[in-house]
Every structure is written in structure tokens, then in C-alpha cells.
Tab-separated table of C-alpha atoms in Angstrom:
chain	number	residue	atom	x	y	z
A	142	UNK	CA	-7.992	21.441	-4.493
A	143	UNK	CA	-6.927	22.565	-1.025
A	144	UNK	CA	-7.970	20.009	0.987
A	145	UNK	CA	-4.334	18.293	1.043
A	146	UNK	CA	-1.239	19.698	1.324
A	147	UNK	CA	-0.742	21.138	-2.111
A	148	UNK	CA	2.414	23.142	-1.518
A	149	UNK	CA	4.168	19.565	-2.518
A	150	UNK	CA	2.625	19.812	-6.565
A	151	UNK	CA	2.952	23.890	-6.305
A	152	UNK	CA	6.421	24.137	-5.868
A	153	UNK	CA	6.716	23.312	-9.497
A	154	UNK	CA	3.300	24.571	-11.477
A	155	UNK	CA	4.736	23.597	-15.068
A	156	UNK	CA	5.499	20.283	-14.059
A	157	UNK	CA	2.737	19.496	-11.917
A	158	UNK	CA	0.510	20.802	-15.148
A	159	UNK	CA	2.642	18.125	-17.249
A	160	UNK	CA	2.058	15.400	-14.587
A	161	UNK	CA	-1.458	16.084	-14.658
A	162	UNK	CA	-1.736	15.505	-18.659
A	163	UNK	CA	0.044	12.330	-18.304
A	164	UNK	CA	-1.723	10.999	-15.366
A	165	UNK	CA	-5.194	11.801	-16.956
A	166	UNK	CA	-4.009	10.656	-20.491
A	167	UNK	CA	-3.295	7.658	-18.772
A	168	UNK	CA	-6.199	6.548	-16.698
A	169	UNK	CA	-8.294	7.722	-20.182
A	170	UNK	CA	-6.906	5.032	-21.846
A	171	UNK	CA	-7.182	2.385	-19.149
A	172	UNK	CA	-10.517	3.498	-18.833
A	173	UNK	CA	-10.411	4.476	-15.281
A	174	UNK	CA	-12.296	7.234	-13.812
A	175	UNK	CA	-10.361	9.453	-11.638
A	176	UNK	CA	-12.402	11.686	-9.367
A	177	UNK	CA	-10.173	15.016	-8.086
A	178	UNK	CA	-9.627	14.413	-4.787
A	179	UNK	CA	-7.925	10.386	-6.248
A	180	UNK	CA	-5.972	12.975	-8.745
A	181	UNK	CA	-4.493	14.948	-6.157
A	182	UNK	CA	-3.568	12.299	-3.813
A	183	UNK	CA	-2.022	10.288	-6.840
A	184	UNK	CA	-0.137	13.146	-7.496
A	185	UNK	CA	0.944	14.265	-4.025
A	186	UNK	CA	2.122	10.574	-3.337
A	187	UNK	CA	4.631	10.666	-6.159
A	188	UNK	CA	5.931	13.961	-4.913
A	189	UNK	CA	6.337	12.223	-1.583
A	190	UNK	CA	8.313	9.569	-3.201
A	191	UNK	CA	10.581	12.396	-5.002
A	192	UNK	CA	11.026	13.631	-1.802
A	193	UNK	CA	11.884	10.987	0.404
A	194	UNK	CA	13.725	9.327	-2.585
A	195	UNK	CA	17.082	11.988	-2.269
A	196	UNK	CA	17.677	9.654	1.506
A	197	UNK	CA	15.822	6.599	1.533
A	198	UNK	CA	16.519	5.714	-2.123
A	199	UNK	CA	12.956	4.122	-2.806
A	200	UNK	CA	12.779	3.943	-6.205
A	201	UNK	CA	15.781	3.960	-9.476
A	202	UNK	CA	13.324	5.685	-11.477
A	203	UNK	CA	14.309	9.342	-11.047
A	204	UNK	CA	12.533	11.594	-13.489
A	205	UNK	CA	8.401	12.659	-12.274
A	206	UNK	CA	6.952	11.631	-15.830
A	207	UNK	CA	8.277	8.060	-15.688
A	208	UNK	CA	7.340	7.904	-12.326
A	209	UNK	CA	3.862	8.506	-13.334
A	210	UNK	CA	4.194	5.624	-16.085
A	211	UNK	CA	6.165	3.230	-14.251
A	212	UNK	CA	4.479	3.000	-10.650
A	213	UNK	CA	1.257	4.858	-10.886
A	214	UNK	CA	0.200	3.790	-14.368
A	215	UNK	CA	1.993	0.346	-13.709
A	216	UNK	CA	-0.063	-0.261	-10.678
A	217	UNK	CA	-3.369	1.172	-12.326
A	218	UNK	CA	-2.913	-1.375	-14.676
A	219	UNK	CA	-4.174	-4.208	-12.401
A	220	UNK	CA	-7.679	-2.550	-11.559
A	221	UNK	CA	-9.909	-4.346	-13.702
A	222	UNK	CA	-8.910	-7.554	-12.124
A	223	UNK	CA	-8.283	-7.100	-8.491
A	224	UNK	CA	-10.935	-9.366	-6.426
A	225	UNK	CA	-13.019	-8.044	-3.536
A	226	UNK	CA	-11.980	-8.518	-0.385
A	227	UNK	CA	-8.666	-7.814	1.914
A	228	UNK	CA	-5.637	-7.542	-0.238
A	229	UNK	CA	-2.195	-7.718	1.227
A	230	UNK	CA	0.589	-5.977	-1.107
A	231	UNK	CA	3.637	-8.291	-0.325
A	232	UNK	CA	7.153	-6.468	-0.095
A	233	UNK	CA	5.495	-3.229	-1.215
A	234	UNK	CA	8.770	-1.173	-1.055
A	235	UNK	CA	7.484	2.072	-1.861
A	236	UNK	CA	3.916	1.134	-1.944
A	237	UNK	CA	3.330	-0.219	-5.664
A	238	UNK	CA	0.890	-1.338	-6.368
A	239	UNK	CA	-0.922	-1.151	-2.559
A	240	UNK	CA	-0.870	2.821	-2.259
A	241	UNK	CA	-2.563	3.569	-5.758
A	242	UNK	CA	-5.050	0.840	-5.814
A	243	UNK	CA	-5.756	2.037	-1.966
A	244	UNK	CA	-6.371	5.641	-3.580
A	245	UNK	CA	-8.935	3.977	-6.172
A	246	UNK	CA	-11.053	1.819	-3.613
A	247	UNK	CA	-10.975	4.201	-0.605
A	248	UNK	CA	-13.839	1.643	0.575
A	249	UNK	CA	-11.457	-2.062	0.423
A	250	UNK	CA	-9.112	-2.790	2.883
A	251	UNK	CA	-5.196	-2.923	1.683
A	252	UNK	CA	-2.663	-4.657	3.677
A	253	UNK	CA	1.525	-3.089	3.001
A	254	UNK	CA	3.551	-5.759	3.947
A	255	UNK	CA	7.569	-4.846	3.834
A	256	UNK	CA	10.899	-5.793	6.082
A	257	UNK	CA	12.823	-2.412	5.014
A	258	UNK	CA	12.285	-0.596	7.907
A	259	UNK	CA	13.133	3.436	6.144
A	260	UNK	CA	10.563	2.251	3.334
A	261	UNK	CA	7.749	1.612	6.059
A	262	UNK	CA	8.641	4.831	7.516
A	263	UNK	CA	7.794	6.019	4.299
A	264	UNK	CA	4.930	4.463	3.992
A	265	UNK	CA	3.197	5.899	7.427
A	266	UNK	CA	4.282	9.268	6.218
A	267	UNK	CA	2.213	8.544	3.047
A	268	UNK	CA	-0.845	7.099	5.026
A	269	UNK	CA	-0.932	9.850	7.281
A	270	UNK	CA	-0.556	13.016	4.409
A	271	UNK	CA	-2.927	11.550	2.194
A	272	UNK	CA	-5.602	10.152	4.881
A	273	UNK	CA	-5.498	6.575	3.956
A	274	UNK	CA	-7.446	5.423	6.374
A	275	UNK	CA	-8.102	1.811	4.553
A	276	UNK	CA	-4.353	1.340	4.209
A	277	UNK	CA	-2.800	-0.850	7.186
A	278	UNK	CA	1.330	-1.571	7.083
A	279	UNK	CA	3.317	-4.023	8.322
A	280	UNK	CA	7.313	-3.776	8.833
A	281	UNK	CA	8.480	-7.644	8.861
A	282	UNK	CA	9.396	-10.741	7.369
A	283	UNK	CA	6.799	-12.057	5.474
A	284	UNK	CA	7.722	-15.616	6.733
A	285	UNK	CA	6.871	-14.167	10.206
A	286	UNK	CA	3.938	-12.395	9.577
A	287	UNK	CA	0.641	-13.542	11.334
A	288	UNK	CA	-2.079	-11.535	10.751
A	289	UNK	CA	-5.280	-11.489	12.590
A	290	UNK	CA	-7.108	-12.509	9.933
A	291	UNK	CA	-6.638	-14.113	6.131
A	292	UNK	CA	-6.253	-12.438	2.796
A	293	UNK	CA	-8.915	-12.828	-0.412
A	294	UNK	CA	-6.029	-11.703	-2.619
A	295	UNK	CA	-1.919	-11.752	-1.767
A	296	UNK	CA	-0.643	-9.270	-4.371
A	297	UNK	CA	3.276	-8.612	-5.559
A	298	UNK	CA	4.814	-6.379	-8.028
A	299	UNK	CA	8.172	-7.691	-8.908
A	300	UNK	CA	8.981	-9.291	-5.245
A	301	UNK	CA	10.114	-13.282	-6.074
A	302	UNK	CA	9.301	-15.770	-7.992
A	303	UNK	CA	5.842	-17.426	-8.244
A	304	UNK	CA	7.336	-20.223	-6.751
A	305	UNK	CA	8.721	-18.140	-3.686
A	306	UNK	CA	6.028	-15.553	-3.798
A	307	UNK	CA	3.566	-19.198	-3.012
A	308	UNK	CA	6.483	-21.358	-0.609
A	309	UNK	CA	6.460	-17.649	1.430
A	310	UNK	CA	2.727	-16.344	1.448
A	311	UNK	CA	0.156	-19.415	1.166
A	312	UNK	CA	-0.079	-19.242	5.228
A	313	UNK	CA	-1.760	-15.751	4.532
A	314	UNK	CA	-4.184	-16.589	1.817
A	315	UNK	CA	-7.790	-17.318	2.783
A	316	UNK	CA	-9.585	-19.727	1.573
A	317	UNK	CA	-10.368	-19.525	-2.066
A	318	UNK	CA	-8.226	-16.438	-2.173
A	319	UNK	CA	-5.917	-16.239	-4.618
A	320	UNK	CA	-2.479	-14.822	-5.371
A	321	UNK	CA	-1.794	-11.922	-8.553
A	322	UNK	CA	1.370	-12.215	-9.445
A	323	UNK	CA	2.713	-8.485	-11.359
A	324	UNK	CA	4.946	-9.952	-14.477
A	325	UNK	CA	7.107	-8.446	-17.082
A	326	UNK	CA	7.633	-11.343	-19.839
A	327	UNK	CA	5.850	-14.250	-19.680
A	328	UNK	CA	7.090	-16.682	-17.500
A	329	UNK	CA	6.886	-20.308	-18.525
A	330	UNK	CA	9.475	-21.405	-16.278
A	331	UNK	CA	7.658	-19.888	-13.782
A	332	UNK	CA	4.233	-21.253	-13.940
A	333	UNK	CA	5.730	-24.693	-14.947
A	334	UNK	CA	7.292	-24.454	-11.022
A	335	UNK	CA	4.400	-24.138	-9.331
A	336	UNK	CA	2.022	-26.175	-11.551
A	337	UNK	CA	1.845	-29.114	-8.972
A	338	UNK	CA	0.372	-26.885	-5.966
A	339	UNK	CA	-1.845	-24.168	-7.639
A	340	UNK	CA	-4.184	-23.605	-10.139
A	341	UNK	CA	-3.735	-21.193	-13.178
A	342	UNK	CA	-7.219	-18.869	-13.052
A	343	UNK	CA	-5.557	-16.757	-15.789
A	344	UNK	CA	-2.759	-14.831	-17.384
A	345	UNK	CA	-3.950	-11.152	-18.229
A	346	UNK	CA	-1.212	-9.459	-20.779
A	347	UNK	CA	-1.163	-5.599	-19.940
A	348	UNK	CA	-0.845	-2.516	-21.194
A	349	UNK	CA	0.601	0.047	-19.750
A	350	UNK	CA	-0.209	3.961	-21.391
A	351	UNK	CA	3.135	5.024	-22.301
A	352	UNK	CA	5.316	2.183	-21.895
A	353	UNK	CA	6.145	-0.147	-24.317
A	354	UNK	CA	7.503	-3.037	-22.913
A	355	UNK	CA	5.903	-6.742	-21.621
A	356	UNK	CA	3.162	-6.425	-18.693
A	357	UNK	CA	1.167	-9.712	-17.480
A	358	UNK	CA	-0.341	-10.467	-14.571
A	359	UNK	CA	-0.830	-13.996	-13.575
A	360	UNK	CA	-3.372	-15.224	-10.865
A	361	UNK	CA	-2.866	-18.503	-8.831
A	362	UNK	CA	-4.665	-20.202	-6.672
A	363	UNK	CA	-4.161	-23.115	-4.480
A	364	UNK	CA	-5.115	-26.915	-5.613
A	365	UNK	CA	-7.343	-28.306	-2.927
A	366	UNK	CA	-6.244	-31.265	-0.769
A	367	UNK	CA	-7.503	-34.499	-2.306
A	368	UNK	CA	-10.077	-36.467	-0.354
């Protein structure tokens, strides 16, 4: 696969092989169809995160296989449920879930929305090595943020509470967009918070390949105004 810069997997062939096996393991059992060129930039982006990770300290998790579980898996997770239309990744960090889900529909447009300047610098390096040319990224507040245009689908992985995540980003939802929410446990609390000003569409328990803790995802939308 030389078509991207595969000096970053070479460096270490056994453990590039190993990556491999867990990635495709994976995606086999999320049912997910990975074509070679997705593999390799899947695969390239976590050894961009390795990298960068030793100054910008993106991520706690440390060792390449959990890695592969915990943010590409993690993200992959969401697929089957991810509306068309633009989708805006609110306070992205390293790029979870936008970057992998960007990899998978090369043809939908992905919004990365984060204040930390180093991780947006990060980011653009990633956009640029791996040719994400449906990837757009944002370094500010999301408070400030005012976008040319409205989002189907405002998306966070473990970036507030619903209640925050809604109070912060319902100026950037379209209409009859909604927001997906990335949980661990169910949250009850949570939902009960913002049951006055949205609409539960659903609450989709997860499972992630390899990790055996509590996934949901929980999509929101706004109540319409009464007449």
C-alpha cells in the first residue's frame, strides 16, 4: 500500500501486523467493511497520534492495541447510526470520533470543532498526511463558533453533559438535526435534565470488539416551539 506514507506502520512490522489483526477482527465483528486504502489510513492516524502524543499529550491511552480498541473501534462503533448530512464533532481533542468516521464516508462532510490549540495542530497534520479532504477544523470556543452554515448531526464523545453538550451547541444544529451523544453508563440523570427541551429519538447500547465495559449512544433532538 504505498500510496501514503507507510514508513510510520514500517518502523515496527510485528506490531503493525498485530494492529492489523485487531483492527480487522474488529470491524468483522461490527460488521463494517474496510476497503485498504480506509485500513491504512486508520492505521497511519493512530501512529500519528503515538507520535505526536510523546509532546502534545493527546490521549492517556498509551499502548497501540488499546488505542485501536479505545478510539478507533470506539468511534467505529457509532456507524450504523450516524445520519446523512454535515456532522460537526464537538471538542474532538484528538479527532474521536470525527477522523475515523471521516475515513469511512470519504463522500460526507465532517466538521472538528476544538479550543486546544496543539490538538488542532494535530489535527491539520492528520488532514493533510492522510488527504482528508472532507474533514474541515475549527480551533475555538464552541460558544463562539458561527459557522456558515447548520449541522444535520452535532456529535460528542465524552465532551459535557447532555445538558451542556445542548445549553452550548443547539445554535449549530439545523433544523431537524439532531445531537448523538457518545455515553459510557446509562445516564438517567442525564436525560432526566434535558427532558423539557429535547426529544429522546433513541438510546443505542454498544458494543465495542474487545472492550468490555458500558457503551450507549443517545440521540436528542430539539422539542419544537409550541404554536
Amino acid at each position: 500500500m504505498p500510496w501514503i506514507e507507510r514508513r510510520l506502520i514500517a518502523e515496527l512490522p510485528e506490531l503493525a501486523t498485530d494492529l492489523e489483526k485487531t483492527l480487522s477482527r474488529g470491524c468483522h465483528a461490527l460488521d463494517i467493511s474496510l476497503e485498504p486504502r480506509q485500513q491504512e489510513q486508520l492505521l497511519t492516524y493512530l501512529q500519528l497520534m503515538q507520535k505526536w502524543n510523546r509532546a502534545y499529550n493527546l490521549t492517556a491511552v498509551r499502548e497501540p492495541a488499546a488505542m485501536v480498541t479505545r478510539h478507533l473501534l470506539d468511534s467505529l462503533a457509532v456507524l450504523p447510526y450516524l445520519p446523512e448530512g454535515r456532522c460537526l464533532d464537538v471538542g474532538t481533542g484528538a479527532g474521536l470520533p470525527g477522523i475515523p468516521l471521516a475515513i469511512l464516508f470519504p463522500e460526507r462532510e465532517f466538521h472538528l470543532l476544538d479550543s486546544n490549540g496543539k490538538k488542532t495542530r494535530f489535527l491539520f497534520a492528520v488532514k493533510t498526511s492522510l488527504g482528508l479532504a472532507n474533514v474541515t477544523i475549527h480551533n475555538t470556543r464552541v460558544e463562539a463558533f458561527t459557522p456558515q452554515a447548520l449541522f444535520d448531526v452535532i456529535l460528542s464523545r465524552a465532551f459535557a453533559s447532555l445538558a451542556d453538550m445542548v445549553a452550548g451547541t443547539r445554535h449549530l444544529l439545523a433544523p431537524g438535526g439532531c445531537f448523538l451523544a457518545m455515553k459510557g453508563a446509562y445516564p438517567p440523570d442525564e436525560l432526566e435534565a434535558v427532558a423539557r427541551e429535547c426529544v429522546l429519538k433513541g438510546i443505542y447500547p454498544l458494543a465495542v470488539p474487545g472492550l468490555n465495559e458500558q457503551r450507549h449512544l443517545v440521540e436528542l433532538a430539539l422539542c419544537q416551539p409550541t404554536q
